[in-house]
Tab-separated table of C-alpha atoms in Angstrom:
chain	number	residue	atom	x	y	z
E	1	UNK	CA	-18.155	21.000	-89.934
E	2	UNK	CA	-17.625	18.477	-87.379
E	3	UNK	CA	-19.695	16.463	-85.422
E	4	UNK	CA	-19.132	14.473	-81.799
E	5	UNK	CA	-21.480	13.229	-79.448
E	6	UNK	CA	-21.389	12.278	-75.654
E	7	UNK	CA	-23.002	9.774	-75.317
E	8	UNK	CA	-23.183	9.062	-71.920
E	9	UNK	CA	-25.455	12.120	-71.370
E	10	UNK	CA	-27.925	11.608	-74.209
E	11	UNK	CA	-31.349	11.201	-72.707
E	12	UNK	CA	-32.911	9.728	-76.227
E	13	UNK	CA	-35.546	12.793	-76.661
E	14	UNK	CA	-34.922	12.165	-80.779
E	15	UNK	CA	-34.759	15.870	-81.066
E	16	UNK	CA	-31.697	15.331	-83.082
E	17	UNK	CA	-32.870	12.678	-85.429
E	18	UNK	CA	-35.791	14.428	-86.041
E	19	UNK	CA	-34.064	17.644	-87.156
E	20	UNK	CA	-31.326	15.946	-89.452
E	21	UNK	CA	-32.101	12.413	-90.009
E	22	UNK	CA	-29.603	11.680	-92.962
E	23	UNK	CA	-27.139	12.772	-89.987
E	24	UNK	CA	-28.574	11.334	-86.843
E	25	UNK	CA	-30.220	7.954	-85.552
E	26	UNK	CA	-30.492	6.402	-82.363
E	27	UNK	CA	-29.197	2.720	-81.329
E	28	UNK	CA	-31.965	0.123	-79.905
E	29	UNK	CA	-31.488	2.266	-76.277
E	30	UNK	CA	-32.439	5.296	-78.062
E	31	UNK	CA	-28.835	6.374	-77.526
E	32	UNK	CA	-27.799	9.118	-80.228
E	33	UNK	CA	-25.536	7.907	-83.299
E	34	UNK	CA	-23.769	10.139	-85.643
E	35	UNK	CA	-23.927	8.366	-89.307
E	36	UNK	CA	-22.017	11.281	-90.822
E	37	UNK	CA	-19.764	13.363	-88.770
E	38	UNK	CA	-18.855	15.436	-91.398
E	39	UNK	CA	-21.813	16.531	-93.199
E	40	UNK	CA	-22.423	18.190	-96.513
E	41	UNK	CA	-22.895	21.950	-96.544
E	42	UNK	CA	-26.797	21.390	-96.968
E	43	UNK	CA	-27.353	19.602	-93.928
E	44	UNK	CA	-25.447	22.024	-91.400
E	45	UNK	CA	-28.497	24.348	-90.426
E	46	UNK	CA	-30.146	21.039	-89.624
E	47	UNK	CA	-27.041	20.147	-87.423
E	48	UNK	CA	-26.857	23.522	-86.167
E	49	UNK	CA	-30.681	23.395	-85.034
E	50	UNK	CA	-30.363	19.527	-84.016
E	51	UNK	CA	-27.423	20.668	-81.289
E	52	UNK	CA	-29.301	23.376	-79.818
E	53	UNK	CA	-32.644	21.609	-79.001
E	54	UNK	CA	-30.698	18.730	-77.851
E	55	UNK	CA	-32.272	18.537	-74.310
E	56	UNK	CA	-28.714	17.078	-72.634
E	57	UNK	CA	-26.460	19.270	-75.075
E	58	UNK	CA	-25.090	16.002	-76.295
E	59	UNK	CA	-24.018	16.883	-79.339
E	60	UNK	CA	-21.025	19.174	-79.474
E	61	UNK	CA	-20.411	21.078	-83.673
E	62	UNK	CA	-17.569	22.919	-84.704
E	63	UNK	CA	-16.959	24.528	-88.366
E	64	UNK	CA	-13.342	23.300	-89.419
């Protein structure tokens, strides 16, 4: 799995931070930050769910 983020378009809703925290945060702005791009195999549903209730559709996942 692989994670990126564009972060121009994040709005700061948190939805991703609150769905996988050991894999999100957000920066002082509330700007998304990925603090592992490439996640262990427990935390992908999490990533999974985090990208599809991001509200901008910030963060983009692909499985290697």
């Amino acid at each position: 799995m692989r994670i990126t983020v564009d972060t121009d378009r994040c709005v700061g809703a948190g939805q991703c931070v609150l769905s996988a925290p050991g894999v999100f945060d957000q920066d002082e702005d509330g700007v998304v930050r990925v603090l592992d791009s490439h996640p262990a195999p427990e935390e992908h549903d999490a990533v999974w769910q985090a990208g599809d209730l991001c509200p901008a559709h910030t963060i983009t996942v692909d499985e290697d």
